[in-house]
XYZ file of C-alpha atoms in Angstrom:
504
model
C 77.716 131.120 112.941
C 80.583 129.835 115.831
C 79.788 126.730 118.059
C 77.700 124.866 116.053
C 79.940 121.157 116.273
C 80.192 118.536 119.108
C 83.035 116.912 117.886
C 83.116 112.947 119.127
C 87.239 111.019 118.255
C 87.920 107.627 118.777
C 91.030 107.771 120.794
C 94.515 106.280 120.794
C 96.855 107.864 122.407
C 97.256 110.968 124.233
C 99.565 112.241 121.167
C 97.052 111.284 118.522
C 94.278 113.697 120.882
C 96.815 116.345 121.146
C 97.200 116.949 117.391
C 93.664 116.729 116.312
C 92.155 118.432 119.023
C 94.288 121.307 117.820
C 93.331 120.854 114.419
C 89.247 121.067 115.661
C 89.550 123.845 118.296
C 90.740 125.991 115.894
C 87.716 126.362 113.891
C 85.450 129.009 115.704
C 82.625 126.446 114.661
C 83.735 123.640 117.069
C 81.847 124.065 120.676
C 83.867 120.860 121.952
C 85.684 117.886 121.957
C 85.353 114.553 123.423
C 87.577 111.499 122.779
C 86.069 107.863 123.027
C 87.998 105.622 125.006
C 88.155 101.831 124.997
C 88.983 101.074 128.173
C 89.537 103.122 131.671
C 89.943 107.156 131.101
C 92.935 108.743 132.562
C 92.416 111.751 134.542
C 95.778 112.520 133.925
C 94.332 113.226 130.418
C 91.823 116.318 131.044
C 95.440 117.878 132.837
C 96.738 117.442 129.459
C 94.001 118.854 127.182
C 92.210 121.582 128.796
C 89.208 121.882 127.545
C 88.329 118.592 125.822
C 86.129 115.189 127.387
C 87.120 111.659 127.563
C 84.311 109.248 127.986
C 85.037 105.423 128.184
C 82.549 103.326 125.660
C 82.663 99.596 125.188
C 83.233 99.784 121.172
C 82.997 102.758 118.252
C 80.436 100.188 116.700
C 77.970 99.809 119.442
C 74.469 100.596 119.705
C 74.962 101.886 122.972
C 77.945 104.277 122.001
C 75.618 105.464 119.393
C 73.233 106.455 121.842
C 75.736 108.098 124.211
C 76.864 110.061 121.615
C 73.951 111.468 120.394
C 72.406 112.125 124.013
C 75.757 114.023 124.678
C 75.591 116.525 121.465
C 74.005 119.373 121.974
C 75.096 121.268 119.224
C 73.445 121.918 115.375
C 76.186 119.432 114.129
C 78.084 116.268 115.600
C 80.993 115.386 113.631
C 82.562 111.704 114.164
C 85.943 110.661 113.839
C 85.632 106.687 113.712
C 89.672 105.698 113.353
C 91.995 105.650 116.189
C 94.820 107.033 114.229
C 96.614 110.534 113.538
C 93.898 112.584 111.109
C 94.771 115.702 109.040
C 91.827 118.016 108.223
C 91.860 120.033 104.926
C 92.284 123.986 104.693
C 88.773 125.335 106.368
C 87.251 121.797 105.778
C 85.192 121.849 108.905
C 83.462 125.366 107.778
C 83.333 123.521 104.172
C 81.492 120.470 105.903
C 79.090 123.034 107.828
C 78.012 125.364 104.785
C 77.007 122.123 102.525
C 75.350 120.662 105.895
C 73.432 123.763 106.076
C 72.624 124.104 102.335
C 71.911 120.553 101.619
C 69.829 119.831 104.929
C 71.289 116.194 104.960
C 71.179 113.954 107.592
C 74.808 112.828 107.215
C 77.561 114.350 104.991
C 80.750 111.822 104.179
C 83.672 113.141 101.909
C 86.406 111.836 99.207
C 89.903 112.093 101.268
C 93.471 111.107 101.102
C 94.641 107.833 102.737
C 98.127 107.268 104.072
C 99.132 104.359 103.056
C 102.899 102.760 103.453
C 103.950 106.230 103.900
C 102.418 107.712 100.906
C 99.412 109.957 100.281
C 97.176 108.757 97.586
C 93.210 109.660 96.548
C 90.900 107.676 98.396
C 87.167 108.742 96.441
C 84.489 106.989 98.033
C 80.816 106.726 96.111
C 76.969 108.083 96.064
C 74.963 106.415 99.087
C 71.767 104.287 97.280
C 68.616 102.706 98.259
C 70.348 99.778 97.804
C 73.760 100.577 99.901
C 73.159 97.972 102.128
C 76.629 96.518 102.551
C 77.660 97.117 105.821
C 81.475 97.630 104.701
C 80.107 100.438 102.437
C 83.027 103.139 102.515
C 82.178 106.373 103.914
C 85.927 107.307 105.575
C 86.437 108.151 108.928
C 84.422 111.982 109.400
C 81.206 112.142 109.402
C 79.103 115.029 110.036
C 75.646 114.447 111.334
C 72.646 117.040 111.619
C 72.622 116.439 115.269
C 68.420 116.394 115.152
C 68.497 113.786 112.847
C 70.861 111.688 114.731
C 68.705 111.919 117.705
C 65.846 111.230 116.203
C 67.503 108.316 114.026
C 69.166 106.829 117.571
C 65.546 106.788 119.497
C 64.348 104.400 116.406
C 67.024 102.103 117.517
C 65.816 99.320 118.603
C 68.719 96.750 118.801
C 71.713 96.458 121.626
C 74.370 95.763 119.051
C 77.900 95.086 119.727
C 79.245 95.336 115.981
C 76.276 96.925 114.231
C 75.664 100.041 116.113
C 76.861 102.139 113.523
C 75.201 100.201 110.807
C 71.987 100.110 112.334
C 72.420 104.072 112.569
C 72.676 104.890 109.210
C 70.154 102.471 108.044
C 67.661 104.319 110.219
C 69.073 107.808 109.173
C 68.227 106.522 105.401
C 64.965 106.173 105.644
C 64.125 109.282 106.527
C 67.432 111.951 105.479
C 69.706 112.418 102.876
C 73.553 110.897 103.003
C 75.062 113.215 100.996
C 78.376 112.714 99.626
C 80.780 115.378 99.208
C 83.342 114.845 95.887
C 85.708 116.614 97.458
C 89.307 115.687 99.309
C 88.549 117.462 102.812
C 91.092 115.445 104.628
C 93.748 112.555 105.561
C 93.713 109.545 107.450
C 95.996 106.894 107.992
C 95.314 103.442 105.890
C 96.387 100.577 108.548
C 94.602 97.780 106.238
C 96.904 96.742 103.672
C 94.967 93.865 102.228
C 94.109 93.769 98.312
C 90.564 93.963 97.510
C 90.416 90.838 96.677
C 91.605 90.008 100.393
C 89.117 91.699 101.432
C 86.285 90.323 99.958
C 86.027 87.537 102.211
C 85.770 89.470 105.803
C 81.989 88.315 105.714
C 82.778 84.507 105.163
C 85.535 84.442 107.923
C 84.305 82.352 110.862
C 85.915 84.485 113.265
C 83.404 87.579 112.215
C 80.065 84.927 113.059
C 78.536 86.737 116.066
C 79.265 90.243 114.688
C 77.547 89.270 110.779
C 74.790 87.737 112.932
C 74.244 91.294 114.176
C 74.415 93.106 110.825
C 71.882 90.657 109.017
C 69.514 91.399 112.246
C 69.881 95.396 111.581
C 69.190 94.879 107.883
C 66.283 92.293 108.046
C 64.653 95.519 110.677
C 65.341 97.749 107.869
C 63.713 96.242 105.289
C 60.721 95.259 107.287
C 60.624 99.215 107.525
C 60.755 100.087 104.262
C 58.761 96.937 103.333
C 61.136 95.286 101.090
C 61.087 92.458 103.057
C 60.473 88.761 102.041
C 58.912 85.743 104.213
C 59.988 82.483 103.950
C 56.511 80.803 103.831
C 55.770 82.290 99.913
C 57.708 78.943 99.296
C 54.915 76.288 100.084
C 53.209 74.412 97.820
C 50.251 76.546 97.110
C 52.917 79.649 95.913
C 52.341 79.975 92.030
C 56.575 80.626 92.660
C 57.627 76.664 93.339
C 59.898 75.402 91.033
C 58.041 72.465 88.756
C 60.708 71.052 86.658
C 58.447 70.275 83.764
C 59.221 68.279 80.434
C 60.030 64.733 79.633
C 63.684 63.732 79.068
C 63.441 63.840 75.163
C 62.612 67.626 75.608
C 66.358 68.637 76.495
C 69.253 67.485 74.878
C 71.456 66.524 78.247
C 70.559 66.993 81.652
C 72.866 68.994 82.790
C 75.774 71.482 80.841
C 78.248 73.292 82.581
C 79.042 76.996 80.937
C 82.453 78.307 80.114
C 82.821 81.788 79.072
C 86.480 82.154 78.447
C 88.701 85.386 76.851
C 92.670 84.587 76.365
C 93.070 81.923 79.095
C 95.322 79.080 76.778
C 96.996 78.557 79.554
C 94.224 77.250 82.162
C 91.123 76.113 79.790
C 92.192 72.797 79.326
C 91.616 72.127 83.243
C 88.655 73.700 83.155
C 87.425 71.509 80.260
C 88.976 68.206 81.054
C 87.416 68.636 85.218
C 84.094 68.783 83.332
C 84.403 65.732 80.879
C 85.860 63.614 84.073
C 82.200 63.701 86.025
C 80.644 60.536 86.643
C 76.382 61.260 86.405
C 73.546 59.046 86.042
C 72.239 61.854 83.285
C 73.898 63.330 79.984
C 75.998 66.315 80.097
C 78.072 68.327 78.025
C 79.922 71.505 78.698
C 79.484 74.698 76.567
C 82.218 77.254 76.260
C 81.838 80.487 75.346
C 84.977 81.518 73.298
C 84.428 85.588 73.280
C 87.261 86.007 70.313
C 90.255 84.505 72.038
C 94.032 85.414 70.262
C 96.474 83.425 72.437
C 95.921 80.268 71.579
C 92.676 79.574 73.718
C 90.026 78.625 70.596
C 92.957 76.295 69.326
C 93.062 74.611 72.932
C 89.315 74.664 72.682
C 89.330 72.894 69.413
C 91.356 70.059 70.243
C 88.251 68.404 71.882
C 86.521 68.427 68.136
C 86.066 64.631 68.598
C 84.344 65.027 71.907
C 80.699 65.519 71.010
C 79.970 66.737 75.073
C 81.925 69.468 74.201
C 79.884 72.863 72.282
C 82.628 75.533 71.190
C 80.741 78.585 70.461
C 82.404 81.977 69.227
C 79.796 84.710 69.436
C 78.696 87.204 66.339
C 79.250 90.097 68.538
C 82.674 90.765 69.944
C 81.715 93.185 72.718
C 79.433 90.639 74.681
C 80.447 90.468 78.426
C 80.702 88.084 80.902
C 77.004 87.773 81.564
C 76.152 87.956 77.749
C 78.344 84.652 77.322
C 76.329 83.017 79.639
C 73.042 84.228 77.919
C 74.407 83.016 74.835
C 75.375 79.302 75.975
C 72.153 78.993 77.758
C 69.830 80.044 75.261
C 71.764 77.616 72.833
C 69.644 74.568 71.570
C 72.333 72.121 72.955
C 71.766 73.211 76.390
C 69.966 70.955 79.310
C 67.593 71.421 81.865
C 69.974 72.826 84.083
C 73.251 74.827 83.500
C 75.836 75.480 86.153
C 78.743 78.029 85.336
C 82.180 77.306 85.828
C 85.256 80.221 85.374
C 87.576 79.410 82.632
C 90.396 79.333 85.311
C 88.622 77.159 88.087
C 87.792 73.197 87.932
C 85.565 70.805 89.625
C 87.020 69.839 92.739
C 85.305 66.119 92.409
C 83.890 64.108 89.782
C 80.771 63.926 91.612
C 80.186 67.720 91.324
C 77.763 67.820 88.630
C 75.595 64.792 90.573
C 75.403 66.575 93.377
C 74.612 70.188 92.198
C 71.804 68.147 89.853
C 70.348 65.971 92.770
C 69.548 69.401 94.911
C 67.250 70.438 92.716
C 65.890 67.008 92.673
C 65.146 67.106 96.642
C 61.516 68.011 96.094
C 58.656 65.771 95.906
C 58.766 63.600 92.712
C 60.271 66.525 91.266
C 57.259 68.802 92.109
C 58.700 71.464 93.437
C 62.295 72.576 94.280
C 64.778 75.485 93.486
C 65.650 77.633 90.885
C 68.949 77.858 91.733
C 71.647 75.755 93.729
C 75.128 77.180 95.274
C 77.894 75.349 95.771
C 81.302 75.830 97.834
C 84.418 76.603 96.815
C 87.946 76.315 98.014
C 90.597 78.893 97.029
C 93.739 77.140 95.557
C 96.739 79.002 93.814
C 98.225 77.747 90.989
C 99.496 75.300 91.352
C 95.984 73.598 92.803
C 97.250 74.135 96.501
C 94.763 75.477 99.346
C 95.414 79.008 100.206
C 93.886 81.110 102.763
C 90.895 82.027 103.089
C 90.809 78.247 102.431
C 87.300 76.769 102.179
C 84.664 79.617 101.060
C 81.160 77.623 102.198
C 78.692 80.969 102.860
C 77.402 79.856 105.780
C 75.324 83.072 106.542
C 72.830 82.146 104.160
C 69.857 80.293 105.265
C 66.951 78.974 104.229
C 64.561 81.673 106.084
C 66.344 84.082 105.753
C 69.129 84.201 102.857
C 66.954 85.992 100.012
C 67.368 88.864 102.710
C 70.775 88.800 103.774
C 71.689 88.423 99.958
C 70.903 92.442 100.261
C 73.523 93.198 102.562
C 76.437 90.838 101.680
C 78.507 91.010 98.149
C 78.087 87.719 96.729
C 76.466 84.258 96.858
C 79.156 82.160 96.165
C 79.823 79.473 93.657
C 79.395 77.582 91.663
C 76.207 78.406 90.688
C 73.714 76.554 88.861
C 69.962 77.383 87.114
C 66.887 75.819 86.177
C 67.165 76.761 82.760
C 63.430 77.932 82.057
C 63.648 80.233 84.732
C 67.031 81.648 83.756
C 65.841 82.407 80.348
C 63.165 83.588 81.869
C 64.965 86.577 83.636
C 68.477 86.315 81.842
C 71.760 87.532 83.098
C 73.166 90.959 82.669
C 75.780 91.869 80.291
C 78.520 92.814 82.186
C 81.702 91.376 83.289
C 81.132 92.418 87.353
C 77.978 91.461 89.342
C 75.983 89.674 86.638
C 75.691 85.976 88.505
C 75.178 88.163 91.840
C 72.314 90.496 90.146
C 70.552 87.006 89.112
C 70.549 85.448 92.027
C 69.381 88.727 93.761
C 66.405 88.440 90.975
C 65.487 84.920 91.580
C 65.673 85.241 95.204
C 62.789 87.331 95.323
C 60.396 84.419 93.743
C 62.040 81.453 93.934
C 64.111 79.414 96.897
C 67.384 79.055 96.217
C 69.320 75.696 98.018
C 73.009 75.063 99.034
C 75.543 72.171 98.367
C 78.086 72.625 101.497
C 80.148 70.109 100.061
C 83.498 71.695 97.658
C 82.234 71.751 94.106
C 84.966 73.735 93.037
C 88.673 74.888 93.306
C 88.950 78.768 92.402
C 92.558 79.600 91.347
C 93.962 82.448 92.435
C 97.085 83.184 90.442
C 98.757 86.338 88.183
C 95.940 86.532 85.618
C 93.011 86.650 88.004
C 90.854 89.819 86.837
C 89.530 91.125 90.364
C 92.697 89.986 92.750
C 93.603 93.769 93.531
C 91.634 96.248 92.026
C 92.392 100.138 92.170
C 90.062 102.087 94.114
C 88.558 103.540 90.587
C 87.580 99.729 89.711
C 86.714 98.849 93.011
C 84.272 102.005 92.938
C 82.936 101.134 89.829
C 82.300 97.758 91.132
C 80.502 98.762 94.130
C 78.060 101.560 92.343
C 77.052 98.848 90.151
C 75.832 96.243 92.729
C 74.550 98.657 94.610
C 72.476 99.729 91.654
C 71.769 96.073 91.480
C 70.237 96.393 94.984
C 68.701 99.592 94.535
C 66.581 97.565 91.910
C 65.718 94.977 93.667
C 64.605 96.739 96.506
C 62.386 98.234 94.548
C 60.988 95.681 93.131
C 60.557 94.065 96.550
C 58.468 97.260 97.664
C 56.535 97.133 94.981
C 55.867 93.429 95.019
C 54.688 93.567 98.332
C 52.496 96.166 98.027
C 50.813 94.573 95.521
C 49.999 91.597 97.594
């Protein structure tokens, strides 16, 4: 079987095409080899590489360079090369890619590979694709091999003109209908110009520069999941919906209004803040802060216990002593001291304000005589380092949610933000997951499908970022982990979202 790829490169420079056009042309299974140029093409260039195309596209992420691409491939395969940088392809990986194309009948094949990275060669695994791998940053490397029927087909269900979310839009359409198969194998090496931590990272989607392009992803994904019918309207949340918030019970029924949840492990050094932003708040309503103390040994239950006197403060140490994050929460909020709404708080971060707990409590209070509202209410946060001082990214405010559309969006982005807060009933009514990754995300993906879920713009918070942070720079193991698990979060909820809907 010889001539079976159309191989497509992003190009750099006329050294970079040089050495991997080598590299393809000699496999007997490559028919040819075009490089995609930013800018003018050089005819100088097809002097230099006998043999091989250079076609000039506006960006490797458009919709229309998706289109080009797969009206130019002609071949049984088309194999993609999305990085402008050097690439090294494994012993007879391209014949590797081929036979598990042909016995797996996928739509798209992705692979585990090495990354160079400040000179040195290091595993870089990447992870299953799920119904619910909807982030658009979801790591597939830089080769991908498409069946080149499916990515015409695919491309003429395209119906966007993207600018950023070509690609994206691509692979959401190739889902619905064709396998992306992942191969957990090292078939090659690329070049890793992105030297950010992960928890750098993390913020891409909040950074105001990245507005137009994120307006353009959340478009592709709201098209998707009208096509697969997980999609949610807006107008379930009127007053006829059976779903509106009523927040029901006199005063007397809950203890305090409000109480803010701790769960803490070993952080003597920080808890103190955490405790004493809490008992600072000025509120028209009772309030008392719960902390979860999951079997603290450095000194964090005795820092805990030197607000005895303070009857707003609940220490709790749990029976179990494998409870996680999410567990902690359960376990302050199905406590009998706890009010009609609980907002969470990390054991390193404070309130930024002593008006934080007022104004978290008064937007669920928006509705009509307290008729109807939200379940849940998000805050903003500002990133400080230790020493309480802004650091970039600065103010983290989530201003791709909205109200028509968020409970959507929520699908394709990794987080909400914070601080969070719940109507209790309905958070006991669904409860948080045990883990220590995900769990506030997972419940607001849960609520979200029922309930409306309102903002606070104003800074509620300060998160510290300093040495004992637990997600500041992950390795790629924990980082995988991480991002199986929420997109098994997804994956649920989608579901659920199908099914709800056809039940309607």
């Amino acid at each position: 079987m010889n001539h079976v790829i159309d191989c497509f490169v992003k190009f750099s420079s006329i050294e970079q095409a040089r050495m991997i056009a080598g590299q393809l042309l000699d496999s007997e299974l490559v028919c040819s080899v075009d490089f995609l140029v930013s800018g003018e093409v050089d005819p100088a260039w097809g002097d230099e590489l006998y043999g091989c195309g250079f076609i000039s596209i506006d960006s490797i992420c458009s919709s229309a360079t998706v289109r080009m691409i797969a009206s130019a491939a002609s071949s049984r395969y088309t194999l993609l090369y999305t990085k402008d940088d050097e690439l090294q392809l494994g012993y007879k990986a391209i014949e590797r890619l081929v036979r598990l194309a042909e016995d797996s009948g996928a739509g798209m094949l992705y692979s585990d590979h090495y990354h160079i990275k400040n000179g040195v060669r290091a595993k870089a695994p990447v992870i299953d694709y799920q119904l619910g791998s909807l982030r658009d940053e979801f790591d597939f490397g830089s080769v991908l091999l498409f069946s080149t029927a499916a990515l015409k087909e695919s491309a003429l269900r395209m119906s966007g003109d993207y600018k950023a979310a070509g690609l994206y839009d691509l692979r959401l359409k190739l889902s619905q209908k064709y396998a992306l198969e992942h191969i957990n194998e090292y078939l090659y090496t690329d070049v890793e110009r992105d030297l950010r931590t992960s928890g750098e990272k993390i913020y891409d989607y909040c950074d105001p520069r990245n507005v137009e392009s994120q307006k353009e992803l959340e478009a592709a994904c709201t098209a998707h999941l009208k096509d697969i019918g997980a999609y949610l309207s807006y107008d379930m949340f009127t007053p006829e919906c059976d779903k509106v918030v009523c927040y029901e019970g006199s005063d007397g029924q809950w203890p305090v209004e409000c109480s803010v949840i701790i769960p803490v492990l070993n952080r003597a050094r920080v808890i103190r803040d955490a405790i004493d932003s809490v008992l600072m708040q000025e509120a028209d309503f009772k309030f008392n802060v719960i902390i979860v103390d999951n079997h603290s040994t450095d000194g964090t239950s005795e820092a805990i216990d030197e607000y005895a006197d303070d009857d707003r403060v609940v220490h709790i140490i749990p029976e179990r002593d494998y409870l996680g994050i999410g567990g902690c929460w359960n376990l302050g909020d199905f406590d009998d001291r706890a009010g009609r709404f609980i907002m969470g708080l990390d054991s390193d971060d404070l309130l930024a304000t002593p008006h934080a707990l007022q104004a978290m409590v008064d937007k669920f209070k928006e509705g009509d005589n307290l008729m109807a509202g939200p379940a849940m209410v998000v805050g903003t946060y500002k990133v400080v380092n230790a020493d309480l001082e802004e650091i970039a990214p600065g103010i983290i405010d989530h201003h791709e949610w909205t109200p028509d559309n968020g409970r959507n969006n929520l699908l394709r982005v990794n987080g909400i933000g914070g601080p969070r807060a719940f109507y209790t009933p309905i958070y006991r009514d669904i409860v948080l997951p045990n883990t220590s990754y995900g769990e506030d995300y997972g419940m607001a993906l849960m609520i979200s499908r029922n309930y409306a879920i309102d903002r606070v713009w104003d800074v509620m918070t300060l998160a510290r970022r300093w040495d004992d942070n637990t997600d500041a720079d992950l390795d790629i193991d924990r980082e995988n982990a991480n991002n199986v698990y929420k997109d098994r979060l997804r994956t649920w909820e989608v579901k659920a979202r199908i099914a709800q809907n056809k039940g309607r």
